[in-house]
Structures are given as C-alpha cells and as structure tokens.
CSV table of C-alpha atoms and ligand atoms in Angstrom, one decimal:
chain,number,residue,atom,x,y,z
A,1,MET,CA,-15.1,-13.1,-20.5
A,2,LYS,CA,-14.0,-9.8,-19.1
A,3,LYS,CA,-12.5,-9.7,-15.6
A,4,ARG,CA,-14.9,-7.7,-13.3
A,5,ILE,CA,-12.9,-5.3,-11.1
A,6,ALA,CA,-13.9,-3.5,-7.9
A,7,ILE,CA,-11.6,-0.5,-7.2
A,8,PHE,CA,-11.7,0.4,-3.5
A,9,GLY,CA,-10.1,3.9,-3.4
A,10,SER,CA,-10.8,4.8,-7.0
A,11,THR,CA,-10.2,8.5,-6.6
A,12,GLY,CA,-6.6,8.1,-5.3
A,13,SER,CA,-3.3,7.9,-7.1
A,14,ILE,CA,-3.4,4.1,-7.5
A,15,GLY,CA,-7.2,4.1,-8.2
A,16,THR,CA,-7.0,6.7,-11.0
A,17,GLN,CA,-4.0,4.9,-12.6
A,18,ALA,CA,-5.8,1.6,-12.5
A,19,LEU,CA,-8.8,3.2,-14.3
A,20,ASP,CA,-6.3,4.4,-17.0
A,21,VAL,CA,-5.1,0.8,-17.3
A,22,ILE,CA,-8.7,-0.5,-17.6
A,23,ALA,CA,-9.6,2.2,-20.1
A,24,ASN,CA,-6.7,1.0,-22.3
A,25,ASN,CA,-7.8,-2.6,-22.0
A,26,ALA,CA,-11.6,-2.3,-22.2
A,27,ASP,CA,-11.7,-5.7,-24.0
A,28,LYS,CA,-10.2,-7.4,-20.9
A,29,PHE,CA,-11.6,-5.6,-17.9
A,30,GLU,CA,-14.8,-4.0,-16.7
A,31,VAL,CA,-15.4,-1.9,-13.7
A,32,GLU,CA,-18.0,-3.3,-11.3
A,33,ILE,CA,-17.5,-1.2,-8.1
A,34,LEU,CA,-15.9,2.2,-7.4
A,35,THR,CA,-15.4,3.7,-3.9
A,36,ALA,CA,-14.2,7.1,-2.7
A,37,TYR,CA,-13.9,8.8,0.7
A,38,SER,CA,-15.2,12.3,-0.2
A,39,ASN,CA,-14.2,13.4,-3.7
A,40,GLU,CA,-17.7,13.2,-5.1
A,41,THR,CA,-16.9,15.1,-8.3
A,42,LEU,CA,-14.2,12.7,-9.4
A,43,LEU,CA,-16.3,9.6,-8.3
A,44,ILE,CA,-19.3,10.9,-10.4
A,45,GLU,CA,-17.1,11.5,-13.4
A,46,GLN,CA,-15.5,8.0,-13.1
A,47,ALA,CA,-19.0,6.4,-12.7
A,48,LYS,CA,-20.3,8.1,-15.8
A,49,LYS,CA,-17.3,7.0,-17.8
A,50,PHE,CA,-17.1,3.4,-16.5
A,51,ASN,CA,-20.7,2.5,-15.7
A,52,PRO,CA,-20.1,0.4,-12.5
A,53,ASN,CA,-22.9,-1.6,-10.9
A,54,ALA,CA,-22.3,0.2,-7.6
A,55,VAL,CA,-20.4,3.1,-6.1
A,56,VAL,CA,-19.7,4.0,-2.4
A,57,ILE,CA,-19.1,7.5,-1.2
A,58,VAL,CA,-17.9,7.1,2.4
A,59,ASN,CA,-18.6,10.6,3.5
A,60,GLU,CA,-22.4,10.5,4.0
A,61,ASN,CA,-22.8,14.3,3.5
A,62,LYS,CA,-21.9,13.7,-0.2
A,63,TYR,CA,-24.6,11.0,-0.7
A,64,ASN,CA,-27.3,13.2,-2.2
A,65,ALA,CA,-24.9,14.8,-4.7
A,66,VAL,CA,-23.7,11.5,-6.0
A,67,LYS,CA,-27.2,10.0,-6.0
A,68,ASP,CA,-28.6,12.9,-8.0
A,69,ALA,CA,-25.8,13.0,-10.5
A,70,LEU,CA,-26.1,9.3,-11.2
A,71,ALA,CA,-30.0,9.2,-11.1
A,72,SER,CA,-30.3,8.6,-14.8
A,73,THR,CA,-27.7,5.7,-14.8
A,74,HIS,CA,-28.1,2.1,-13.6
A,75,THR,CA,-25.3,2.6,-11.0
A,76,LYS,CA,-26.5,2.0,-7.4
A,77,VAL,CA,-25.2,4.5,-4.9
A,78,PHE,CA,-24.2,3.7,-1.3
A,79,ALA,CA,-22.8,5.8,1.5
A,80,GLY,CA,-20.9,5.3,4.8
A,81,GLU,CA,-18.1,3.2,6.1
A,82,LYS,CA,-20.3,0.1,6.6
A,83,ALA,CA,-21.3,0.2,2.9
A,84,LEU,CA,-17.7,-0.5,2.0
A,85,GLU,CA,-17.9,-3.9,3.7
A,86,GLU,CA,-21.3,-4.6,2.3
A,87,VAL,CA,-20.4,-4.0,-1.4
A,88,ALA,CA,-17.1,-5.9,-0.9
A,89,CYS,CA,-19.4,-9.0,-0.3
A,90,PHE,CA,-21.3,-8.5,-3.7
A,91,ASP,CA,-20.8,-11.5,-5.9
A,92,THR,CA,-20.8,-9.5,-9.1
A,93,TYR,CA,-17.1,-8.9,-9.3
A,94,ASP,CA,-13.9,-11.1,-9.6
A,95,MET,CA,-11.1,-9.1,-8.2
A,96,MET,CA,-10.8,-6.3,-5.7
A,97,LEU,CA,-8.1,-3.7,-6.2
A,98,ALA,CA,-7.5,-2.7,-2.6
A,99,ALA,CA,-6.3,0.9,-3.0
A,100,ILE,CA,-7.7,2.7,0.0
A,101,VAL,CA,-5.0,4.3,2.1
A,102,GLY,CA,-4.2,3.1,5.6
A,103,PHE,CA,-5.9,1.0,8.2
A,104,ALA,CA,-9.3,2.1,6.7
A,105,GLY,CA,-8.8,-0.5,3.9
A,106,LEU,CA,-8.5,-3.5,6.2
A,107,LYS,CA,-12.2,-4.4,6.8
A,108,SER,CA,-13.4,-4.3,3.2
A,109,THR,CA,-10.3,-6.3,2.0
A,110,LEU,CA,-11.1,-9.0,4.6
A,111,LYS,CA,-14.7,-9.2,3.4
A,112,ALA,CA,-13.5,-9.6,-0.2
A,113,ILE,CA,-11.3,-12.4,0.9
A,114,GLU,CA,-14.0,-14.1,3.0
A,115,THR,CA,-16.3,-14.0,0.0
A,116,GLY,CA,-13.6,-15.5,-2.3
A,117,LYS,CA,-12.5,-12.6,-4.4
A,118,ALA,CA,-9.0,-12.3,-5.8
A,119,ILE,CA,-7.1,-9.4,-4.4
A,120,ALA,CA,-4.8,-7.0,-6.1
A,121,LEU,CA,-3.2,-5.4,-3.0
A,122,ALA,CA,-2.0,-1.8,-3.0
A,123,ASN,CA,-3.0,-1.2,0.6
A,124,LYS,CA,0.1,-2.4,2.4
A,125,GLU,CA,-1.2,-1.3,5.8
A,126,THR,CA,-3.7,-4.2,5.7
A,127,LEU,CA,-0.8,-6.6,6.0
A,128,VAL,CA,1.2,-4.5,8.4
A,129,VAL,CA,-1.7,-4.4,10.8
A,130,ALA,CA,-3.0,-8.0,10.6
A,131,GLY,CA,-0.9,-9.8,8.1
A,132,ASP,CA,-1.2,-13.2,9.8
A,133,ILE,CA,-5.0,-13.1,9.9
A,134,VAL,CA,-5.3,-11.7,6.3
A,135,MET,CA,-2.9,-14.3,4.7
A,136,GLN,CA,-4.4,-17.2,6.7
A,137,LYS,CA,-7.9,-16.3,5.5
A,138,ALA,CA,-6.6,-16.0,1.9
A,139,VAL,CA,-5.1,-19.5,2.1
A,140,GLU,CA,-8.3,-20.9,3.7
A,141,LYS,CA,-10.4,-19.4,0.9
A,142,ARG,CA,-7.9,-20.2,-1.8
A,143,VAL,CA,-7.8,-16.5,-2.7
A,144,PRO,CA,-4.7,-15.1,-4.6
A,145,VAL,CA,-3.2,-12.0,-3.1
A,146,ILE,CA,-1.3,-10.3,-5.9
A,147,PRO,CA,0.9,-7.4,-4.7
A,148,VAL,CA,0.6,-4.0,-6.4
A,149,ASP,CA,3.3,-2.3,-4.4
A,150,SER,CA,6.2,-2.1,-6.9
A,151,GLU,CA,8.8,-3.9,-4.7
A,152,HIS,CA,6.5,-6.7,-3.9
A,153,SER,CA,5.3,-7.0,-7.5
A,154,ALA,CA,8.9,-7.3,-8.4
A,155,ILE,CA,9.5,-10.1,-5.9
A,156,PHE,CA,6.3,-11.8,-6.9
A,157,GLN,CA,7.4,-11.7,-10.6
A,158,CYS,CA,10.8,-13.1,-9.7
A,159,LEU,CA,9.1,-16.0,-7.9
A,160,VAL,CA,7.0,-17.1,-10.9
A,161,GLY,CA,8.2,-20.6,-11.8
A,162,GLU,CA,10.2,-20.9,-8.5
A,163,THR,CA,7.5,-22.5,-6.3
A,164,ARG,CA,9.8,-25.4,-5.2
A,165,ASN,CA,12.9,-23.3,-4.7
A,166,LYS,CA,13.7,-21.7,-1.3
A,167,ILE,CA,14.3,-18.0,-1.0
A,168,GLU,CA,17.6,-17.2,0.7
A,169,LYS,CA,16.6,-13.5,1.0
A,170,VAL,CA,14.8,-10.7,-0.7
A,171,VAL,CA,16.3,-7.3,-1.3
A,172,LEU,CA,13.8,-4.4,-1.2
A,173,THR,CA,15.1,-1.4,-3.0
A,174,ALA,CA,14.3,2.1,-1.7
A,175,SER,CA,14.8,5.3,-3.6
A,176,GLY,CA,15.7,7.0,-0.4
A,177,GLY,CA,13.0,9.7,-0.9
A,178,PRO,CA,13.5,13.4,-1.3
A,179,PHE,CA,15.9,13.6,1.7
A,180,LEU,CA,18.4,11.0,0.8
A,181,GLY,CA,21.8,11.9,2.4
A,182,LYS,CA,20.3,14.6,4.7
A,183,LYS,CA,21.0,14.6,8.4
A,184,PRO,CA,18.8,15.5,11.4
A,185,ASN,CA,20.0,19.2,11.5
A,186,PHE,CA,18.4,19.5,8.0
A,187,LEU,CA,15.4,17.3,8.6
A,188,VAL,CA,14.3,19.2,11.7
A,189,ASN,CA,13.2,22.1,9.5
A,190,VAL,CA,11.6,20.2,6.7
A,191,LYS,CA,8.1,21.3,5.7
A,192,LYS,CA,5.3,19.2,4.2
A,193,GLU,CA,5.6,20.9,0.7
A,194,HIS,CA,9.2,19.6,0.5
A,195,ALA,CA,8.3,16.2,1.9
A,196,LEU,CA,5.6,15.7,-0.7
A,197,GLN,CA,8.0,16.1,-3.6
A,198,HIS,CA,9.2,12.6,-4.3
A,199,PRO,CA,12.0,12.3,-6.9
A,200,ASN,CA,10.7,9.3,-8.8
A,201,TRP,CA,7.0,8.7,-8.0
A,202,ASN,CA,3.9,10.8,-7.9
A,203,MET,CA,1.8,9.3,-5.1
A,204,GLY,CA,-0.9,10.1,-2.5
A,205,ALA,CA,0.1,12.4,0.4
A,206,LYS,CA,0.4,9.7,3.1
A,207,ILE,CA,2.7,7.4,1.2
A,208,SER,CA,4.8,10.4,0.0
A,209,VAL,CA,5.5,11.4,3.6
A,210,ASP,CA,6.1,7.8,4.5
A,211,SER,CA,8.7,7.6,1.7
A,212,ALA,CA,10.4,10.8,3.0
A,213,THR,CA,10.7,9.3,6.5
A,214,LEU,CA,11.5,5.8,5.2
A,215,MET,CA,8.5,4.5,7.1
A,216,ASN,CA,7.2,3.3,3.8
A,217,LYS,CA,10.2,0.9,3.4
A,218,GLY,CA,9.6,-0.2,7.0
A,219,LEU,CA,6.0,-1.0,6.2
A,220,GLU,CA,7.2,-2.8,3.1
A,221,MET,CA,9.5,-5.0,5.1
A,222,ILE,CA,6.5,-6.2,7.1
A,223,GLU,CA,4.4,-6.5,4.0
A,224,ALA,CA,7.1,-8.7,2.5
A,225,LYS,CA,7.2,-10.9,5.5
A,226,TRP,CA,3.5,-11.8,5.2
A,227,LEU,CA,3.3,-12.0,1.4
A,228,PHE,CA,6.2,-14.3,1.0
A,229,ASN,CA,6.3,-16.0,4.4
A,230,LEU,CA,9.8,-14.7,5.3
A,231,GLN,CA,11.9,-14.5,8.5
A,232,PRO,CA,13.1,-11.1,9.4
A,233,ALA,CA,16.7,-12.0,8.6
A,234,GLN,CA,15.7,-12.8,5.0
A,235,ILE,CA,14.6,-9.2,4.4
A,236,GLN,CA,17.2,-6.6,3.4
A,237,VAL,CA,16.7,-3.0,2.4
A,238,ILE,CA,19.1,-1.3,0.0
A,239,ILE,CA,19.0,2.3,-1.2
A,240,HIS,CA,18.8,2.5,-5.0
A,241,PRO,CA,18.0,6.1,-6.0
A,242,GLN,CA,17.2,5.4,-9.7
A,243,SER,CA,14.2,3.1,-8.8
A,244,VAL,CA,14.9,1.0,-11.9
A,245,ILE,CA,15.5,-2.3,-10.1
A,246,HIS,CA,12.2,-2.6,-8.2
A,247,SER,CA,13.5,-5.4,-5.9
A,248,MET,CA,15.3,-8.7,-6.0
A,249,VAL,CA,15.2,-12.3,-4.8
A,250,GLN,CA,18.3,-14.3,-3.9
A,251,PHE,CA,17.9,-18.1,-4.0
A,252,GLU,CA,19.9,-20.8,-2.2
A,253,ASP,CA,22.4,-21.2,-5.0
A,254,GLY,CA,23.3,-17.5,-4.7
A,255,SER,CA,21.6,-16.6,-7.9
A,256,ILE,CA,19.8,-13.2,-7.8
A,257,LYS,CA,16.8,-12.3,-9.9
A,258,ALA,CA,15.7,-8.7,-10.3
A,259,GLN,CA,12.7,-7.1,-11.9
A,260,MET,CA,13.4,-3.8,-13.7
A,261,GLY,CA,11.7,-1.1,-15.5
A,262,LEU,CA,11.1,2.7,-15.4
A,263,PRO,CA,9.3,3.7,-12.2
A,264,ASP,CA,5.6,3.7,-13.3
A,265,MET,CA,2.9,2.3,-11.0
A,266,LYS,CA,0.8,1.4,-14.0
A,267,LEU,CA,3.0,-1.5,-14.7
A,268,PRO,CA,2.6,-3.4,-11.4
A,269,ILE,CA,-1.1,-2.4,-11.4
A,270,GLN,CA,-1.6,-3.9,-14.8
A,271,TYR,CA,0.4,-7.0,-13.9
A,272,ALA,CA,-1.8,-7.6,-10.9
A,273,LEU,CA,-5.1,-7.0,-12.7
A,274,ALA,CA,-4.1,-9.3,-15.6
A,275,PHE,CA,-2.2,-12.0,-13.7
A,276,PRO,CA,-1.3,-14.7,-14.7
A,277,GLN,CA,-1.2,-13.1,-18.1
A,278,ARG,CA,1.1,-10.3,-19.2
A,279,ILE,CA,-0.7,-8.0,-21.6
A,280,PRO,CA,0.9,-5.5,-24.0
A,281,SER,CA,1.4,-1.9,-22.9
A,282,SER,CA,2.7,1.3,-24.4
A,283,PHE,CA,4.4,2.5,-21.1
A,284,PRO,CA,7.8,4.1,-21.8
A,285,ARG,CA,10.6,1.6,-22.0
A,286,TYR,CA,13.9,1.7,-20.1
A,287,ASP,CA,16.7,2.6,-22.5
A,288,PHE,CA,20.1,1.1,-21.7
A,289,THR,CA,21.8,3.2,-24.3
A,290,ARG,CA,20.8,6.5,-22.7
A,291,SER,CA,20.8,5.6,-19.0
A,292,SER,CA,23.6,6.3,-16.5
A,293,SER,CA,24.8,3.7,-14.0
A,294,LEU,CA,22.7,2.1,-11.3
A,295,HIS,CA,23.7,3.0,-7.8
A,296,PHE,CA,23.3,1.2,-4.4
A,297,GLU,CA,24.1,2.2,-0.9
A,298,GLN,CA,23.3,1.2,2.7
A,299,PRO,CA,20.3,3.0,4.3
A,300,ASP,CA,21.2,5.5,7.0
A,301,ILE,CA,19.1,4.1,9.9
A,302,LYS,CA,20.6,6.4,12.5
A,303,THR,CA,19.0,9.4,10.7
A,304,PHE,CA,15.9,7.6,9.3
A,305,ARG,CA,15.1,5.8,12.6
A,306,ASN,CA,11.7,4.7,11.3
A,307,LEU,CA,13.5,1.9,9.5
A,308,ALA,CA,14.9,0.7,12.8
A,309,LEU,CA,11.5,0.9,14.5
A,310,ALA,CA,10.0,-1.1,11.7
A,311,GLY,CA,12.8,-3.6,12.1
A,312,GLU,CA,11.9,-3.9,15.8
A,313,ALA,CA,8.2,-4.4,14.9
A,314,LEU,CA,9.2,-7.1,12.4
A,315,HIS,CA,11.2,-9.0,15.0
A,316,ARG,CA,8.8,-8.6,17.9
A,317,GLY,CA,5.7,-9.6,16.0
A,318,GLY,CA,2.3,-9.6,17.8
A,319,ASN,CA,0.5,-6.3,17.8
A,320,THR,CA,3.7,-4.2,17.5
A,321,ALA,CA,3.4,-3.4,13.8
A,322,CYS,CA,-0.3,-2.6,14.2
A,323,VAL,CA,0.6,-0.1,16.9
A,324,MET,CA,3.5,1.3,14.9
A,325,ASN,CA,1.2,1.8,11.9
A,326,ALA,CA,-1.6,3.5,13.9
A,327,ALA,CA,0.8,5.9,15.5
A,328,ASN,CA,2.4,6.6,12.2
A,329,GLU,CA,-1.0,7.4,10.6
A,330,ILE,CA,-1.6,10.0,13.3
A,331,ALA,CA,1.9,11.3,13.0
A,332,VAL,CA,1.6,11.8,9.3
A,333,TYR,CA,-1.8,13.4,9.7
A,334,GLY,CA,-0.3,15.8,12.3
A,335,PHE,CA,2.7,16.6,10.1
A,336,LEU,CA,0.4,17.3,7.0
A,337,ARG,CA,-1.5,19.8,9.1
A,338,ASN,CA,1.7,21.5,10.4
A,339,ARG,CA,1.0,20.3,13.9
A,340,ILE,CA,4.3,18.6,14.4
A,341,GLY,CA,7.7,18.6,12.7
A,342,PHE,CA,9.3,16.0,10.5
A,343,LEU,CA,11.4,14.4,13.2
A,344,ASP,CA,8.6,14.4,15.7
A,345,MET,CA,6.8,11.8,13.6
A,346,THR,CA,9.4,9.1,14.5
A,347,GLU,CA,9.3,10.2,18.2
A,348,LEU,CA,5.6,9.8,18.3
A,349,VAL,CA,5.7,6.3,16.7
A,350,GLU,CA,8.4,5.2,19.1
A,351,ARG,CA,6.5,6.4,22.2
A,352,ALA,CA,3.4,4.6,21.1
A,353,MET,CA,5.3,1.4,20.5
A,354,HIS,CA,6.7,1.5,24.0
A,355,LYS,CA,3.5,2.5,25.6
A,356,ILE,CA,0.8,0.2,24.2
A,357,HIS,CA,0.8,-3.2,25.8
A,358,PHE,CA,2.2,-6.1,23.8
A,359,ILE,CA,-0.1,-8.9,22.7
A,360,GLU,CA,1.7,-11.9,21.3
A,361,ASN,CA,-1.1,-13.5,19.2
A,362,PRO,CA,-3.9,-10.9,18.8
A,363,THR,CA,-7.3,-11.7,17.5
A,364,LEU,CA,-8.8,-9.4,14.9
A,365,GLU,CA,-10.7,-7.6,17.6
A,366,GLU,CA,-7.5,-7.1,19.5
A,367,TYR,CA,-5.8,-5.7,16.5
A,368,PHE,CA,-8.7,-3.2,16.2
A,369,GLU,CA,-8.3,-2.3,19.9
A,370,SER,CA,-4.5,-1.9,19.6
A,371,ASP,CA,-5.0,0.3,16.6
A,372,ALA,CA,-7.6,2.5,18.5
A,373,GLU,CA,-5.4,2.7,21.6
A,374,ALA,CA,-2.3,3.7,19.7
A,375,ARG,CA,-4.2,6.3,17.7
A,376,ASN,CA,-5.7,7.8,20.8
A,377,PHE,CA,-2.4,7.8,22.6
A,378,ALA,CA,-0.5,9.4,19.7
A,379,ALA,CA,-3.3,12.0,19.1
A,380,SER,CA,-3.3,12.9,22.8
A,381,LEU,CA,0.4,13.7,22.6
A,382,ILE,CA,-0.1,16.2,19.9
A,383,ASN,CA,-3.5,17.6,21.1
A,384,LEU,CA,-5.4,16.4,18.0
B,401,NAD,P1,-4.4,8.3,-2.1
B,401,NAD,O1,-4.4,9.1,-0.9
B,401,NAD,O2,-4.0,9.0,-3.4
B,401,NAD,O3,-5.9,7.6,-2.4
B,401,NAD,C1,-6.5,7.0,-1.3
B,401,NAD,C2,-7.9,6.5,-1.7
B,401,NAD,O4,-8.5,5.9,-0.6
B,401,NAD,C3,-8.8,7.6,-2.2
B,401,NAD,O5,-9.7,7.1,-3.2
B,401,NAD,C4,-9.6,8.0,-1.0
B,401,NAD,O6,-10.9,8.4,-1.3
B,401,NAD,C5,-9.7,6.6,-0.3
B,401,NAD,N1,-9.8,6.8,1.2
B,401,NAD,C6,-9.0,7.6,1.9
B,401,NAD,N2,-9.3,7.5,3.2
B,401,NAD,C7,-10.4,6.6,3.3
B,401,NAD,C8,-11.2,6.1,4.3
B,401,NAD,N3,-11.0,6.5,5.6
B,401,NAD,N4,-12.1,5.2,4.0
B,401,NAD,C9,-12.4,4.8,2.8
B,401,NAD,N5,-11.6,5.3,1.7
B,401,NAD,C10,-10.6,6.2,2.0
B,401,NAD,O7,-3.5,7.1,-1.8
B,401,NAD,P2,-2.6,6.2,-2.9
B,401,NAD,O8,-1.3,6.9,-3.0
B,401,NAD,O9,-3.4,5.9,-4.1
B,401,NAD,O10,-2.3,4.9,-2.0
B,401,NAD,C11,-3.3,3.9,-1.8
B,401,NAD,C12,-2.6,2.7,-1.1
B,401,NAD,O11,-1.7,2.1,-2.1
B,401,NAD,C13,-1.8,3.0,0.1
B,401,NAD,O12,-2.0,2.0,1.0
B,401,NAD,C14,-0.4,3.1,-0.4
B,401,NAD,O13,0.5,2.8,0.6
B,401,NAD,C15,-0.4,2.1,-1.5
B,401,NAD,N6,0.6,2.3,-2.5
B,401,NAD,C16,0.5,3.5,-3.3
B,401,NAD,C17,1.5,3.7,-4.3
B,401,NAD,C18,1.4,4.9,-5.1
B,401,NAD,O14,2.2,5.1,-6.1
B,401,NAD,N7,0.5,5.8,-4.9
B,401,NAD,C19,2.5,2.8,-4.5
B,401,NAD,C20,2.5,1.6,-3.7
B,401,NAD,C21,1.6,1.4,-2.7
B,402,MG,MG1,6.6,0.5,-2.7
C-alpha cells in the first residue's frame, strides 16, 4: 500500500523538495492533494506530473486558469482560503505535509489533525502560535506529529528508542545565518538581497529573513517546547556555522546524542514521510576525510535581540509567542518590500509584544484575535 500524501504549500521550497522525494520513491508514496497560494503555473505543472485527486489554488483569481488547464484530467480544482480547510478533511489521504509558510498554515493543519491524519510538520509557526492546542488535539486524536524542521527532526531521531528516558536538555544548533559575527552598525544598512543569501540552506523568503535575524531559531525554541514537552531551561541554542550537527539531546546520565549529515532538507522531509521506516537515498554523504573541523560558539543575543524576545515569549507563555509571530510576519513583509530596515524588524516585534494584552490560557479564538491585533498594530506602525 502506498502512503497517500497531501502537500499543503506544494509550490514552496519544502513542497517542491518533497515532490522530488516522492518522485524518487514512486513505489512508496502517491500524491493526493496539492495546494498553492498563487503560483498557478507551477501548481498546474505539478498536478499534471503527479495526478492528485484535488488541488487548491488559494488566490481565487487564478481558479479559471487552473481549472481550464486541468480540465482533461481527473483532478478536482478548488479555490480560496476556506477550501484549504475543506480538502484537509478529505478522507482520501494518510499524511499531510504542512508546508505552508506562516500563521496561514494553522487552520488546515488543525483540520487534518481533527480528522485523524498523520502530520509531517514543516510549518513551525503552527506550534509557535497555538502549540498547546495543536499538540493536545494530536494526543486526543492519536495523531503523530513528525517534525520536518531539520533541528527538530534531529531531536526526534535522537529520541527514537528513548521513550522511557528523561531528556535533560536539547541543544538546537543554529548556523548563525548570513550575518554571523556582524554588529548593529553593519546590520542597520543590510538590504533584503543580502539577507536572502543564506550560507548553508536555500529556503523560502520568510524563513531566510528569519534566519538572518535569528528569529528562526527563536521560533524553533518554541516549536521544540511543544513537540518534546520541554521546560524553557531545557532548551539551549548554540551557533554551529557548518550545519552538520542538526541538533542534539542530552540525557540524564550526561550522554549526548547528535544527528548529523550534510545540510539538505530532503533528508528530514523523506524521514518524516517514510517514518517509522528509513528508506534509501542518493543524497550526497558527509565525508569525514575531506571536511574541516566543526565549530561551536555562543549566540550574540545583544546584537540578535530576536533570540532574547523569543526567550521571553518562551518563559511567559500564553499568547505572547502568538503575538511575537504575528508582528514578525508583518515585520518581515515590510522588510521584504523595503518599507523598514533590518533592525526595525526586532523593534516592531518588541513593541507589539509589549502592547498587546496578555492572555494566560487563550482559546483558539483568542489566539486568532491576538494574531489579528498584533498584525494590525505592527502594520499601523509602518503604514502598511
Ligand atoms: P515558501 O515561501 O518557499 O513556500 C510557502 C508555500 O506556502 C508556497 O507553496 C505558497 O504557495 C504557500 N503559501 C504562502 N502563503 C500562503 C497563504 N497565505 N495561504 C496558503 N498558502 C500559502 O516557504 P518554505 O521555505 O517552503 O517554508 C514553508 C514552511 O516550512 C515555513 O513554515 C518554514 O518555516 C518551514 N521550514 C522551511 C525550511 C526550508 O528549508 N525552506 C526549513 C525548515 C522549516
Ligand atoms: Mg530549522
């Protein structure tokens, strides 16, 4: 039996790499659903190649183009935001790869969990915003949530076979991004073209900027808290510029397990899709005879203050991380459109975190309200 996969966000960096993995393992996986925001050309091409049962194009202006192009196929075409939630409830697939970027991925992922689908989770913002509700629902529905984010995949892999053993701490590795070692007097003039050049990974625009500001690592601390049920003190971030050790787990006896490999997102994607099996791959191997040394250093949280803000959100709990995430999405949007500078992003996030009122145990509706409030506040500050 082939595993039937729904890829939400199939036209993105994770989505396209997942389709490569599936194409190379056509005996194990089949594509059931594909969704895209507005890249109809790529969505049509993917649908023709993989023959899904359904596709969603969120931008309704593109509906006719997709519908016409796929008229001679059996693929059903849907459009609009609501359609994402509707197709997430279809019972024709086994696993959702949640690869939409940002808060926009939350609702459809929740629907997939509610209807009992396994989740391969790339969309970290889902857990940053409403990790308590998402993980509780997953437990209730006995749905596995397999991380795709490389650090969390590493931790997940280190924990296989360790169910009874307590975690002392996890160590999230961070490449440091393109501006490792830089100070504010340099960062103040940084432009988006420079911020989008990540040294080790080729990713979507939002996560590339998040990596440059270290917000990505901040989001990942919160993601780790929910995935592995950790206290803030159990989560450490260390800079490791080579991105060969993808993260580590230290157990109560002091033993540390690390997961290693060349930086290639196809590996954690394939691991999540195939779990609990490991399947062969031809991805390039790490060569110990040719590689230089592995290096570690402390993050500079005075310069990259997003990491401190995320630490604050991690400790405070409630709706703080949701607010931080929403303001950050607006900040990144503003930066990518040259509306604000690199350092202004952190400023905006900090102001929103201190402005939006704190809710200790938010309901899902309150998370949505906090998200909207923080977005509106941040957007008003930069006249978006
Ligand atoms: P991307 O920008 O390349 O792709 C995003 C996908 O989501 C596209 O298919 C796009 O059409 C869709 N999308 C965008 N906005 C949408 C909206 N409002 N509604 C519905 N669909 C929408 O992003 P990416 O780099 O592939 O990242 C996807 C997710 O995976 C993010 O949460 C990111 O943090 C996470 N992630 C990515 C990487 C990576 O290497 N790219 C690594 C780890 C985690
Ligand atoms: Mg990561």
